[in-house]
Amino acid sequence: MSPILLTQNKEALLALPLGVTLTFTVHFHDNSGDTFHSHNSVLSLATNRDDFVQIGKGATNNTFVVRTVNVGLTLLRVWDAEHSGIADYVPLPVQHAIFPELPDVVLGDVLCLSSSLTTQEGEWPW
């Protein structure tokens, strides 16, 4: 996944932030975990929900672009259409990353928001 999203204590997030666009890259591994550096595959994808994430093909055959649009859990299935036994399932939980959630805001309100997201260097990204 790119970019890598971290919290202030350098831990991975438990869910994808709402409104983020990410690139997922697919790698193939053998039974011992070694990466195949050359392979012939045609990747396909499907989700069990269309309303939490939007997914499309990336710039290359082994990448997908994911945009989170609603809070919830989507299950992503990625498989090789030419090799029936090669498939993987990836849960994509989506949650708010900026708190608190403010349903009613009017012009002139002072907002105090927080987020646990940081850059890889530990800095606030915005």
CSV table of N, CA, C and O in Angstrom, one decimal:
chain,number,residue,atom,x,y,z
A,1,MET,N,0.8,-1.2,0.0
A,1,MET,CA,0.0,0.0,0.0
A,1,MET,C,0.9,1.2,0.0
A,1,MET,O,1.9,1.3,0.7
A,2,SER,N,0.5,2.2,-0.8
A,2,SER,CA,1.3,3.4,-0.8
A,2,SER,C,0.3,4.6,-0.8
A,2,SER,O,-0.7,4.6,-1.6
A,3,PRO,N,0.5,5.6,0.0
A,3,PRO,CA,1.5,5.8,0.9
A,3,PRO,C,1.3,5.0,2.2
A,3,PRO,O,0.2,4.6,2.4
A,4,ILE,N,2.3,4.9,3.0
A,4,ILE,CA,2.2,4.2,4.3
A,4,ILE,C,1.7,5.1,5.3
A,4,ILE,O,2.2,6.2,5.4
A,5,LEU,N,0.6,4.7,6.0
A,5,LEU,CA,-0.1,5.6,7.0
A,5,LEU,C,0.3,5.1,8.3
A,5,LEU,O,0.2,3.9,8.7
A,6,LEU,N,0.8,6.0,9.2
A,6,LEU,CA,1.2,5.7,10.5
A,6,LEU,C,0.5,6.6,11.6
A,6,LEU,O,0.0,7.6,11.2
A,7,THR,N,0.5,6.1,12.8
A,7,THR,CA,0.0,6.9,13.9
A,7,THR,C,1.1,7.6,14.6
A,7,THR,O,2.3,7.4,14.2
A,8,GLN,N,0.8,8.4,15.6
A,8,GLN,CA,1.9,9.2,16.3
A,8,GLN,C,2.9,8.3,17.0
A,8,GLN,O,4.1,8.7,17.1
A,9,ASN,N,2.5,7.1,17.4
A,9,ASN,CA,3.5,6.1,18.0
A,9,ASN,C,4.1,5.2,17.0
A,9,ASN,O,4.6,4.1,17.3
A,10,LYS,N,4.1,5.6,15.7
A,10,LYS,CA,4.7,4.8,14.6
A,10,LYS,C,4.0,3.4,14.4
A,10,LYS,O,4.6,2.5,13.9
A,11,GLU,N,2.8,3.3,14.8
A,11,GLU,CA,2.0,2.0,14.6
A,11,GLU,C,1.2,2.1,13.4
A,11,GLU,O,0.8,3.2,13.0
A,12,ALA,N,0.9,1.0,12.8
A,12,ALA,CA,0.0,1.0,11.6
A,12,ALA,C,-1.4,1.3,12.1
A,12,ALA,O,-1.8,1.0,13.2
A,13,LEU,N,-2.2,1.9,11.2
A,13,LEU,CA,-3.6,2.2,11.5
A,13,LEU,C,-4.4,0.9,11.5
A,13,LEU,O,-4.1,0.0,10.7
A,14,LEU,N,-5.5,0.9,12.3
A,14,LEU,CA,-6.4,-0.2,12.3
A,14,LEU,C,-7.4,-0.2,11.2
A,14,LEU,O,-8.0,-1.2,10.8
A,15,ALA,N,-7.6,1.0,10.6
A,15,ALA,CA,-8.5,1.2,9.5
A,15,ALA,C,-8.0,2.3,8.6
A,15,ALA,O,-7.2,3.1,8.9
A,16,LEU,N,-8.5,2.2,7.3
A,16,LEU,CA,-8.1,3.3,6.4
A,16,LEU,C,-8.9,4.5,6.7
A,16,LEU,O,-10.0,4.5,7.0
A,17,PRO,N,-8.2,5.7,6.6
A,17,PRO,CA,-8.9,6.9,6.8
A,17,PRO,C,-10.0,7.3,5.7
A,17,PRO,O,-9.7,7.0,4.6
A,18,LEU,N,-11.1,7.8,6.1
A,18,LEU,CA,-12.1,8.2,5.2
A,18,LEU,C,-11.6,9.4,4.3
A,18,LEU,O,-10.9,10.3,4.8
A,19,GLY,N,-11.8,9.3,3.0
A,19,GLY,CA,-11.4,10.3,2.1
A,19,GLY,C,-10.0,10.2,1.5
A,19,GLY,O,-9.6,11.0,0.7
A,20,VAL,N,-9.3,9.1,1.8
A,20,VAL,CA,-7.9,9.0,1.3
A,20,VAL,C,-7.9,8.2,0.0
A,20,VAL,O,-8.8,7.3,-0.2
A,21,THR,N,-6.9,8.4,-0.8
A,21,THR,CA,-6.7,7.7,-2.0
A,21,THR,C,-5.4,7.0,-1.9
A,21,THR,O,-4.3,7.6,-1.6
A,22,LEU,N,-5.4,5.6,-2.1
A,22,LEU,CA,-4.2,4.8,-1.9
A,22,LEU,C,-4.0,3.9,-3.1
A,22,LEU,O,-4.9,3.6,-3.9
A,23,THR,N,-2.7,3.5,-3.3
A,23,THR,CA,-2.4,2.6,-4.4
A,23,THR,C,-2.0,1.3,-3.7
A,23,THR,O,-1.1,1.2,-2.9
A,24,PHE,N,-2.6,0.2,-4.2
A,24,PHE,CA,-2.3,-1.2,-3.7
A,24,PHE,C,-1.5,-1.9,-4.8
A,24,PHE,O,-1.9,-1.8,-6.0
A,25,THR,N,-0.4,-2.5,-4.4
A,25,THR,CA,0.4,-3.2,-5.4
A,25,THR,C,0.4,-4.7,-5.0
A,25,THR,O,0.6,-5.1,-3.9
A,26,VAL,N,0.1,-5.5,-6.0
A,26,VAL,CA,0.0,-7.0,-5.9
A,26,VAL,C,1.3,-7.6,-6.2
A,26,VAL,O,1.9,-7.3,-7.2
A,27,HIS,N,1.8,-8.5,-5.3
A,27,HIS,CA,3.0,-9.3,-5.5
A,27,HIS,C,2.7,-10.8,-5.4
A,27,HIS,O,1.8,-11.1,-4.5
A,28,PHE,N,3.3,-11.6,-6.1
A,28,PHE,CA,3.1,-13.0,-6.1
A,28,PHE,C,4.3,-13.6,-5.3
A,28,PHE,O,5.5,-13.2,-5.5
A,29,HIS,N,4.0,-14.6,-4.5
A,29,HIS,CA,5.0,-15.3,-3.6
A,29,HIS,C,4.8,-16.8,-3.8
A,29,HIS,O,3.7,-17.3,-4.0
A,30,ASP,N,5.9,-17.5,-3.7
A,30,ASP,CA,5.8,-19.0,-3.7
A,30,ASP,C,5.5,-19.5,-2.3
A,30,ASP,O,5.3,-18.7,-1.4
A,31,ASN,N,5.5,-20.8,-2.2
A,31,ASN,CA,5.1,-21.5,-0.9
A,31,ASN,C,6.0,-21.1,0.3
A,31,ASN,O,5.6,-21.1,1.4
A,32,SER,N,7.2,-20.8,0.0
A,32,SER,CA,8.2,-20.4,1.1
A,32,SER,C,8.2,-18.9,1.3
A,32,SER,O,9.0,-18.4,2.2
A,33,GLY,N,7.4,-18.1,0.6
A,33,GLY,CA,7.4,-16.7,0.8
A,33,GLY,C,8.3,-15.8,-0.1
A,33,GLY,O,8.3,-14.6,0.0
A,34,ASP,N,9.0,-16.5,-1.0
A,34,ASP,CA,9.9,-15.7,-1.9
A,34,ASP,C,9.1,-15.1,-3.0
A,34,ASP,O,8.1,-15.7,-3.5
A,35,THR,N,9.4,-13.8,-3.3
A,35,THR,CA,8.7,-13.1,-4.3
A,35,THR,C,9.1,-13.5,-5.7
A,35,THR,O,10.2,-13.7,-6.1
A,36,PHE,N,8.0,-13.7,-6.6
A,36,PHE,CA,8.3,-13.9,-8.0
A,36,PHE,C,8.6,-12.5,-8.6
A,36,PHE,O,7.8,-11.6,-8.5
A,37,HIS,N,9.7,-12.4,-9.4
A,37,HIS,CA,10.0,-11.2,-10.0
A,37,HIS,C,9.5,-11.1,-11.4
A,37,HIS,O,9.5,-10.0,-12.0
A,38,SER,N,9.1,-12.2,-12.0
A,38,SER,CA,8.6,-12.2,-13.3
A,38,SER,C,7.4,-13.3,-13.4
A,38,SER,O,7.6,-14.4,-12.9
A,39,HIS,N,6.3,-12.8,-13.8
A,39,HIS,CA,5.2,-13.7,-13.9
A,39,HIS,C,4.2,-13.2,-15.0
A,39,HIS,O,4.2,-12.0,-15.2
A,40,ASN,N,3.4,-14.1,-15.5
A,40,ASN,CA,2.4,-13.7,-16.5
A,40,ASN,C,1.0,-13.8,-15.8
A,40,ASN,O,0.6,-15.0,-15.5
A,41,SER,N,0.3,-12.7,-15.6
A,41,SER,CA,-1.0,-12.8,-14.9
A,41,SER,C,-1.9,-11.7,-15.4
A,41,SER,O,-1.5,-10.7,-15.9
A,42,VAL,N,-3.2,-12.0,-15.3
A,42,VAL,CA,-4.2,-11.0,-15.6
A,42,VAL,C,-5.1,-10.9,-14.4
A,42,VAL,O,-5.8,-11.8,-14.0
A,43,LEU,N,-4.9,-9.8,-13.6
A,43,LEU,CA,-5.5,-9.6,-12.3
A,43,LEU,C,-7.0,-9.1,-12.5
A,43,LEU,O,-7.2,-8.2,-13.3
A,44,SER,N,-7.8,-9.7,-11.7
A,44,SER,CA,-9.2,-9.2,-11.6
A,44,SER,C,-9.5,-8.9,-10.2
A,44,SER,O,-8.8,-9.3,-9.2
A,45,LEU,N,-10.6,-8.1,-9.9
A,45,LEU,CA,-10.9,-7.7,-8.6
A,45,LEU,C,-12.4,-7.6,-8.4
A,45,LEU,O,-13.2,-7.4,-9.4
A,46,ALA,N,-12.9,-7.8,-7.2
A,46,ALA,CA,-14.3,-7.6,-6.9
A,46,ALA,C,-14.4,-7.2,-5.4
A,46,ALA,O,-13.5,-7.6,-4.6
A,47,THR,N,-15.5,-6.5,-5.1
A,47,THR,CA,-15.7,-6.2,-3.7
A,47,THR,C,-17.1,-6.7,-3.3
A,47,THR,O,-18.0,-6.9,-4.2
A,48,ASN,N,-17.3,-6.9,-2.0
A,48,ASN,CA,-18.7,-7.3,-1.6
A,48,ASN,C,-19.6,-6.1,-1.3
A,48,ASN,O,-20.8,-6.2,-1.2
A,49,ARG,N,-19.0,-4.8,-1.3
A,49,ARG,CA,-19.8,-3.6,-1.1
A,49,ARG,C,-19.2,-2.6,-2.1
A,49,ARG,O,-18.0,-2.4,-2.2
A,50,ASP,N,-20.1,-1.8,-2.7
A,50,ASP,CA,-19.7,-0.7,-3.6
A,50,ASP,C,-19.7,0.7,-2.9
A,50,ASP,O,-19.3,1.6,-3.5
A,51,ASP,N,-20.3,0.8,-1.7
A,51,ASP,CA,-20.6,2.1,-1.1
A,51,ASP,C,-19.5,2.6,-0.2
A,51,ASP,O,-19.6,3.7,0.3
A,52,PHE,N,-18.5,1.8,0.2
A,52,PHE,CA,-17.5,2.2,1.1
A,52,PHE,C,-16.2,2.6,0.5
A,52,PHE,O,-15.5,3.5,0.9
A,53,VAL,N,-15.8,1.9,-0.6
A,53,VAL,CA,-14.6,2.2,-1.4
A,53,VAL,C,-14.9,2.2,-2.9
A,53,VAL,O,-15.8,1.5,-3.3
A,54,GLN,N,-14.1,3.0,-3.6
A,54,GLN,CA,-14.1,3.0,-5.0
A,54,GLN,C,-12.8,2.4,-5.5
A,54,GLN,O,-11.7,2.9,-5.0
A,55,ILE,N,-12.8,1.4,-6.3
A,55,ILE,CA,-11.5,0.8,-6.7
A,55,ILE,C,-11.5,0.7,-8.2
A,55,ILE,O,-12.4,0.4,-8.9
A,56,GLY,N,-10.3,1.0,-8.8
A,56,GLY,CA,-10.0,0.9,-10.2
A,56,GLY,C,-8.6,0.4,-10.5
A,56,GLY,O,-7.8,0.3,-9.6
A,57,LYS,N,-8.4,0.0,-11.7
A,57,LYS,CA,-7.0,-0.4,-12.1
A,57,LYS,C,-6.1,0.7,-12.0
A,57,LYS,O,-6.4,1.9,-12.2
A,58,GLY,N,-4.8,0.4,-11.6
A,58,GLY,CA,-3.8,1.4,-11.6
A,58,GLY,C,-3.0,1.5,-12.9
A,58,GLY,O,-3.5,1.1,-13.9
A,59,ALA,N,-1.8,2.1,-12.8
A,59,ALA,CA,-1.0,2.4,-14.0
A,59,ALA,C,-0.5,1.1,-14.6
A,59,ALA,O,-0.2,1.1,-15.8
A,60,THR,N,-0.2,0.1,-13.8
A,60,THR,CA,0.3,-1.2,-14.3
A,60,THR,C,-0.7,-2.3,-13.9
A,60,THR,O,-1.6,-2.1,-13.2
A,61,ASN,N,-0.5,-3.5,-14.5
A,61,ASN,CA,-1.4,-4.6,-14.3
A,61,ASN,C,-1.4,-5.0,-12.8
A,61,ASN,O,-2.4,-5.6,-12.4
A,62,ASN,N,-0.4,-4.8,-12.0
A,62,ASN,CA,-0.3,-5.3,-10.6
A,62,ASN,C,-0.7,-4.2,-9.6
A,62,ASN,O,-0.4,-4.4,-8.4
A,63,THR,N,-1.3,-3.1,-10.1
A,63,THR,CA,-1.7,-2.0,-9.1
A,63,THR,C,-3.2,-1.7,-9.2
A,63,THR,O,-3.8,-1.8,-10.3
A,64,PHE,N,-3.7,-1.3,-8.1
A,64,PHE,CA,-5.1,-0.8,-8.0
A,64,PHE,C,-5.1,0.5,-7.2
A,64,PHE,O,-4.3,0.7,-6.3
A,65,VAL,N,-6.0,1.4,-7.6
A,65,VAL,CA,-6.2,2.6,-6.9
A,65,VAL,C,-7.5,2.5,-6.1
A,65,VAL,O,-8.6,2.2,-6.6
A,66,VAL,N,-7.4,2.8,-4.8
A,66,VAL,CA,-8.5,2.7,-3.8
A,66,VAL,C,-8.8,4.0,-3.2
A,66,VAL,O,-7.9,4.7,-2.7
A,67,ARG,N,-10.1,4.5,-3.3
A,67,ARG,CA,-10.5,5.7,-2.6
A,67,ARG,C,-11.6,5.4,-1.6
A,67,ARG,O,-12.6,4.7,-2.0
A,68,THR,N,-11.4,5.8,-0.4
A,68,THR,CA,-12.4,5.5,0.6
A,68,THR,C,-13.4,6.6,0.6
A,68,THR,O,-13.1,7.8,0.6
A,69,VAL,N,-14.7,6.2,0.6
A,69,VAL,CA,-15.8,7.2,0.5
A,69,VAL,C,-16.8,7.1,1.6
A,69,VAL,O,-17.6,8.1,1.8
A,70,ASN,N,-16.9,6.1,2.3
A,70,ASN,CA,-17.8,5.9,3.5
A,70,ASN,C,-17.3,5.0,4.5
A,70,ASN,O,-16.4,4.2,4.2
A,71,VAL,N,-17.7,5.2,5.8
A,71,VAL,CA,-17.3,4.4,6.9
A,71,VAL,C,-17.9,3.0,6.8
A,71,VAL,O,-19.1,2.9,6.6
A,72,GLY,N,-17.1,2.0,6.9
A,72,GLY,CA,-17.6,0.6,6.9
A,72,GLY,C,-16.5,-0.4,6.5
A,72,GLY,O,-15.4,0.0,6.4
A,73,LEU,N,-16.9,-1.6,6.3
A,73,LEU,CA,-16.0,-2.7,6.0
A,73,LEU,C,-16.3,-3.3,4.6
A,73,LEU,O,-17.4,-3.7,4.4
A,74,THR,N,-15.3,-3.3,3.8
A,74,THR,CA,-15.4,-3.9,2.5
A,74,THR,C,-14.4,-5.1,2.4
A,74,THR,O,-13.3,-4.9,2.8
A,75,LEU,N,-14.8,-6.1,1.7
A,75,LEU,CA,-13.9,-7.2,1.5
A,75,LEU,C,-13.5,-7.2,0.0
A,75,LEU,O,-14.4,-7.2,-0.9
A,76,LEU,N,-12.2,-7.1,-0.3
A,76,LEU,CA,-11.7,-7.0,-1.6
A,76,LEU,C,-11.1,-8.4,-2.0
A,76,LEU,O,-10.3,-9.0,-1.2
A,77,ARG,N,-11.6,-8.9,-3.1
A,77,ARG,CA,-11.0,-10.2,-3.7
A,77,ARG,C,-10.2,-9.8,-4.9
A,77,ARG,O,-10.7,-9.1,-5.8
A,78,VAL,N,-8.9,-10.3,-4.9
A,78,VAL,CA,-8.1,-10.1,-6.1
A,78,VAL,C,-7.6,-11.5,-6.5
A,78,VAL,O,-7.2,-12.3,-5.7
A,79,TRP,N,-7.8,-11.8,-7.8
A,79,TRP,CA,-7.4,-13.1,-8.3
A,79,TRP,C,-6.8,-13.0,-9.7
A,79,TRP,O,-7.0,-12.0,-10.4
A,80,ASP,N,-6.1,-14.1,-10.1
A,80,ASP,CA,-5.5,-14.2,-11.4
A,80,ASP,C,-6.5,-15.0,-12.2
A,80,ASP,O,-6.7,-16.1,-12.0
A,81,ALA,N,-7.0,-14.3,-13.3
A,81,ALA,CA,-8.0,-14.9,-14.1
A,81,ALA,C,-7.5,-16.2,-14.9
A,81,ALA,O,-8.2,-17.1,-15.2
A,82,GLU,N,-6.2,-16.2,-15.2
A,82,GLU,CA,-5.6,-17.3,-15.9
A,82,GLU,C,-5.2,-18.5,-15.1
A,82,GLU,O,-4.9,-19.6,-15.6
A,83,HIS,N,-5.1,-18.3,-13.7
A,83,HIS,CA,-4.7,-19.4,-12.8
A,83,HIS,C,-5.7,-19.4,-11.7
A,83,HIS,O,-5.7,-18.6,-10.8
A,84,SER,N,-6.6,-20.4,-11.8
A,84,SER,CA,-7.8,-20.4,-11.0
A,84,SER,C,-7.5,-20.5,-9.5
A,84,SER,O,-8.3,-20.1,-8.6
A,85,GLY,N,-6.4,-21.1,-9.1
A,85,GLY,CA,-6.1,-21.3,-7.7
A,85,GLY,C,-5.4,-20.1,-7.0
A,85,GLY,O,-5.1,-20.2,-5.8
A,86,ILE,N,-5.1,-19.1,-7.7
A,86,ILE,CA,-4.4,-17.9,-7.1
A,86,ILE,C,-5.4,-16.8,-6.9
A,86,ILE,O,-5.9,-16.1,-7.8
A,87,ALA,N,-5.7,-16.6,-5.6
A,87,ALA,CA,-6.6,-15.5,-5.2
A,87,ALA,C,-6.3,-15.1,-3.8
A,87,ALA,O,-5.7,-15.8,-3.0
A,88,ASP,N,-6.7,-13.9,-3.4
A,88,ASP,CA,-6.5,-13.4,-2.0
A,88,ASP,C,-7.6,-12.5,-1.7
A,88,ASP,O,-8.3,-11.9,-2.6
A,89,TYR,N,-7.9,-12.4,-0.4
A,89,TYR,CA,-9.0,-11.6,0.1
A,89,TYR,C,-8.4,-10.6,1.1
A,89,TYR,O,-7.7,-11.0,2.0
A,90,VAL,N,-8.8,-9.3,1.0
A,90,VAL,CA,-8.2,-8.3,1.8
A,90,VAL,C,-9.3,-7.5,2.4
A,90,VAL,O,-10.2,-6.9,1.7
A,91,PRO,N,-9.4,-7.5,3.8
A,91,PRO,CA,-10.4,-6.6,4.4
A,91,PRO,C,-10.0,-5.1,4.3
A,91,PRO,O,-8.8,-4.8,4.5
A,92,LEU,N,-10.9,-4.3,4.0
A,92,LEU,CA,-10.7,-2.8,3.9
A,92,LEU,C,-11.6,-2.1,4.8
A,92,LEU,O,-12.6,-1.6,4.4
A,93,PRO,N,-11.3,-2.0,6.1
A,93,PRO,CA,-12.1,-1.2,7.0
A,93,PRO,C,-11.8,0.3,6.8
A,93,PRO,O,-10.7,0.7,6.7
A,94,VAL,N,-12.8,1.1,6.9
A,94,VAL,CA,-12.7,2.5,6.7
A,94,VAL,C,-13.3,3.2,7.9
A,94,VAL,O,-14.5,2.9,8.3
A,95,GLN,N,-12.6,4.1,8.5
A,95,GLN,CA,-13.0,4.9,9.7
A,95,GLN,C,-12.6,6.3,9.6
A,95,GLN,O,-11.7,6.7,8.8
A,96,HIS,N,-13.2,7.2,10.4
A,96,HIS,CA,-12.8,8.6,10.5
A,96,HIS,C,-11.4,8.7,11.1
A,96,HIS,O,-11.0,8.0,12.0
A,97,ALA,N,-10.6,9.6,10.5
A,97,ALA,CA,-9.2,9.8,11.1
A,97,ALA,C,-9.1,11.2,11.7
A,97,ALA,O,-8.1,11.5,12.3
A,98,ILE,N,-10.1,12.0,11.5
A,98,ILE,CA,-10.1,13.3,12.1
A,98,ILE,C,-11.2,13.4,13.1
A,98,ILE,O,-12.4,13.1,12.8
A,99,PHE,N,-10.9,13.8,14.4
A,99,PHE,CA,-11.9,13.8,15.4
A,99,PHE,C,-12.0,15.2,16.1
A,99,PHE,O,-11.1,16.0,16.1
A,100,PRO,N,-13.1,15.6,16.7
A,100,PRO,CA,-14.4,14.8,16.7
A,100,PRO,C,-15.2,15.0,15.4
A,100,PRO,O,-14.9,15.9,14.6
A,101,GLU,N,-16.1,14.1,15.2
A,101,GLU,CA,-17.0,14.3,14.1
A,101,GLU,C,-18.0,15.4,14.4
A,101,GLU,O,-18.6,15.4,15.5
A,102,LEU,N,-18.1,16.4,13.6
A,102,LEU,CA,-19.0,17.5,13.8
A,102,LEU,C,-20.1,17.6,12.8
A,102,LEU,O,-19.9,18.0,11.7
A,103,PRO,N,-21.3,17.2,13.2
A,103,PRO,CA,-22.4,17.1,12.2
A,103,PRO,C,-22.9,18.5,11.8
A,103,PRO,O,-23.3,18.8,10.7
A,104,ASP,N,-23.0,19.5,12.8
A,104,ASP,CA,-23.6,20.8,12.5
A,104,ASP,C,-22.5,21.8,12.8
A,104,ASP,O,-22.2,22.1,14.0
A,105,VAL,N,-22.0,22.5,11.7
A,105,VAL,CA,-21.0,23.5,11.9
A,105,VAL,C,-21.6,24.7,11.1
A,105,VAL,O,-22.1,24.6,10.0
A,106,VAL,N,-21.5,25.9,11.7
A,106,VAL,CA,-22.0,27.1,11.1
A,106,VAL,C,-20.8,28.1,10.9
A,106,VAL,O,-19.8,28.0,11.6
A,107,LEU,N,-21.0,29.0,10.0
A,107,LEU,CA,-19.9,30.0,9.7
A,107,LEU,C,-19.6,30.8,11.0
A,107,LEU,O,-20.5,31.2,11.7
A,108,GLY,N,-18.3,30.9,11.3
A,108,GLY,CA,-17.9,31.6,12.5
A,108,GLY,C,-17.5,30.6,13.7
A,108,GLY,O,-17.0,31.1,14.7
A,109,ASP,N,-17.9,29.4,13.6
A,109,ASP,CA,-17.6,28.4,14.7
A,109,ASP,C,-16.1,28.2,14.7
A,109,ASP,O,-15.4,28.1,13.7
A,110,VAL,N,-15.5,28.1,15.9
A,110,VAL,CA,-14.1,27.7,16.1
A,110,VAL,C,-14.0,26.2,16.3
A,110,VAL,O,-14.7,25.6,17.2
A,111,LEU,N,-13.2,25.5,15.4
A,111,LEU,CA,-13.2,24.1,15.5
A,111,LEU,C,-11.8,23.7,16.0
A,111,LEU,O,-10.8,24.2,15.6
A,112,CYS,N,-11.8,22.7,16.9
A,112,CYS,CA,-10.6,22.1,17.4
A,112,CYS,C,-10.6,20.6,17.1
A,112,CYS,O,-11.4,19.9,17.6
A,113,LEU,N,-9.8,20.3,16.1
A,113,LEU,CA,-9.8,18.9,15.6
A,113,LEU,C,-8.5,18.2,15.9
A,113,LEU,O,-7.5,18.9,16.0
A,114,SER,N,-8.5,16.9,15.9
A,114,SER,CA,-7.2,16.2,16.1
A,114,SER,C,-7.2,14.9,15.2
A,114,SER,O,-8.3,14.5,14.7
A,115,SER,N,-6.0,14.4,15.0
A,115,SER,CA,-5.8,13.2,14.2
A,115,SER,C,-4.6,12.5,14.7
A,115,SER,O,-3.6,13.1,15.2
A,116,SER,N,-4.6,11.2,14.6
A,116,SER,CA,-3.4,10.4,15.0
A,116,SER,C,-2.5,10.1,13.9
A,116,SER,O,-1.5,9.5,14.0
A,117,LEU,N,-2.8,10.6,12.7
A,117,LEU,CA,-2.0,10.4,11.5
A,117,LEU,C,-0.7,11.2,11.5
A,117,LEU,O,-0.8,12.4,11.9
A,118,THR,N,0.4,10.6,11.1
A,118,THR,CA,1.6,11.3,11.0
A,118,THR,C,2.3,10.9,9.7
A,118,THR,O,2.0,9.8,9.1
A,119,THR,N,3.4,11.6,9.3
A,119,THR,CA,4.2,11.1,8.2
A,119,THR,C,5.2,10.1,8.7
A,119,THR,O,5.2,9.8,9.9
A,120,GLN,N,6.0,9.5,7.8
A,120,GLN,CA,6.9,8.5,8.3
A,120,GLN,C,8.0,9.1,9.2
A,120,GLN,O,8.6,8.4,10.0
A,121,GLU,N,8.2,10.4,9.1
A,121,GLU,CA,9.2,11.1,9.9
A,121,GLU,C,8.6,11.5,11.3
A,121,GLU,O,9.3,12.0,12.1
A,122,GLY,N,7.3,11.1,11.5
A,122,GLY,CA,6.6,11.5,12.7
A,122,GLY,C,6.1,12.9,12.8
A,122,GLY,O,5.7,13.3,13.9
A,123,GLU,N,6.0,13.5,11.7
A,123,GLU,CA,5.5,14.9,11.6
A,123,GLU,C,4.0,14.9,11.3
A,123,GLU,O,3.5,14.0,10.7
A,124,TRP,N,3.3,16.0,11.6
A,124,TRP,CA,1.9,16.2,11.2
A,124,TRP,C,1.9,16.4,9.7
A,124,TRP,O,2.6,17.3,9.2
A,125,PRO,N,1.1,15.7,9.0
A,125,PRO,CA,1.2,15.8,7.5
A,125,PRO,C,0.5,17.0,6.9
A,125,PRO,O,0.7,17.3,5.7
A,126,TRP,N,-0.3,17.8,7.6
A,126,TRP,CA,-1.0,18.9,7.0
A,126,TRP,C,-0.5,20.2,7.6
A,126,TRP,O,-0.6,20.6,8.5
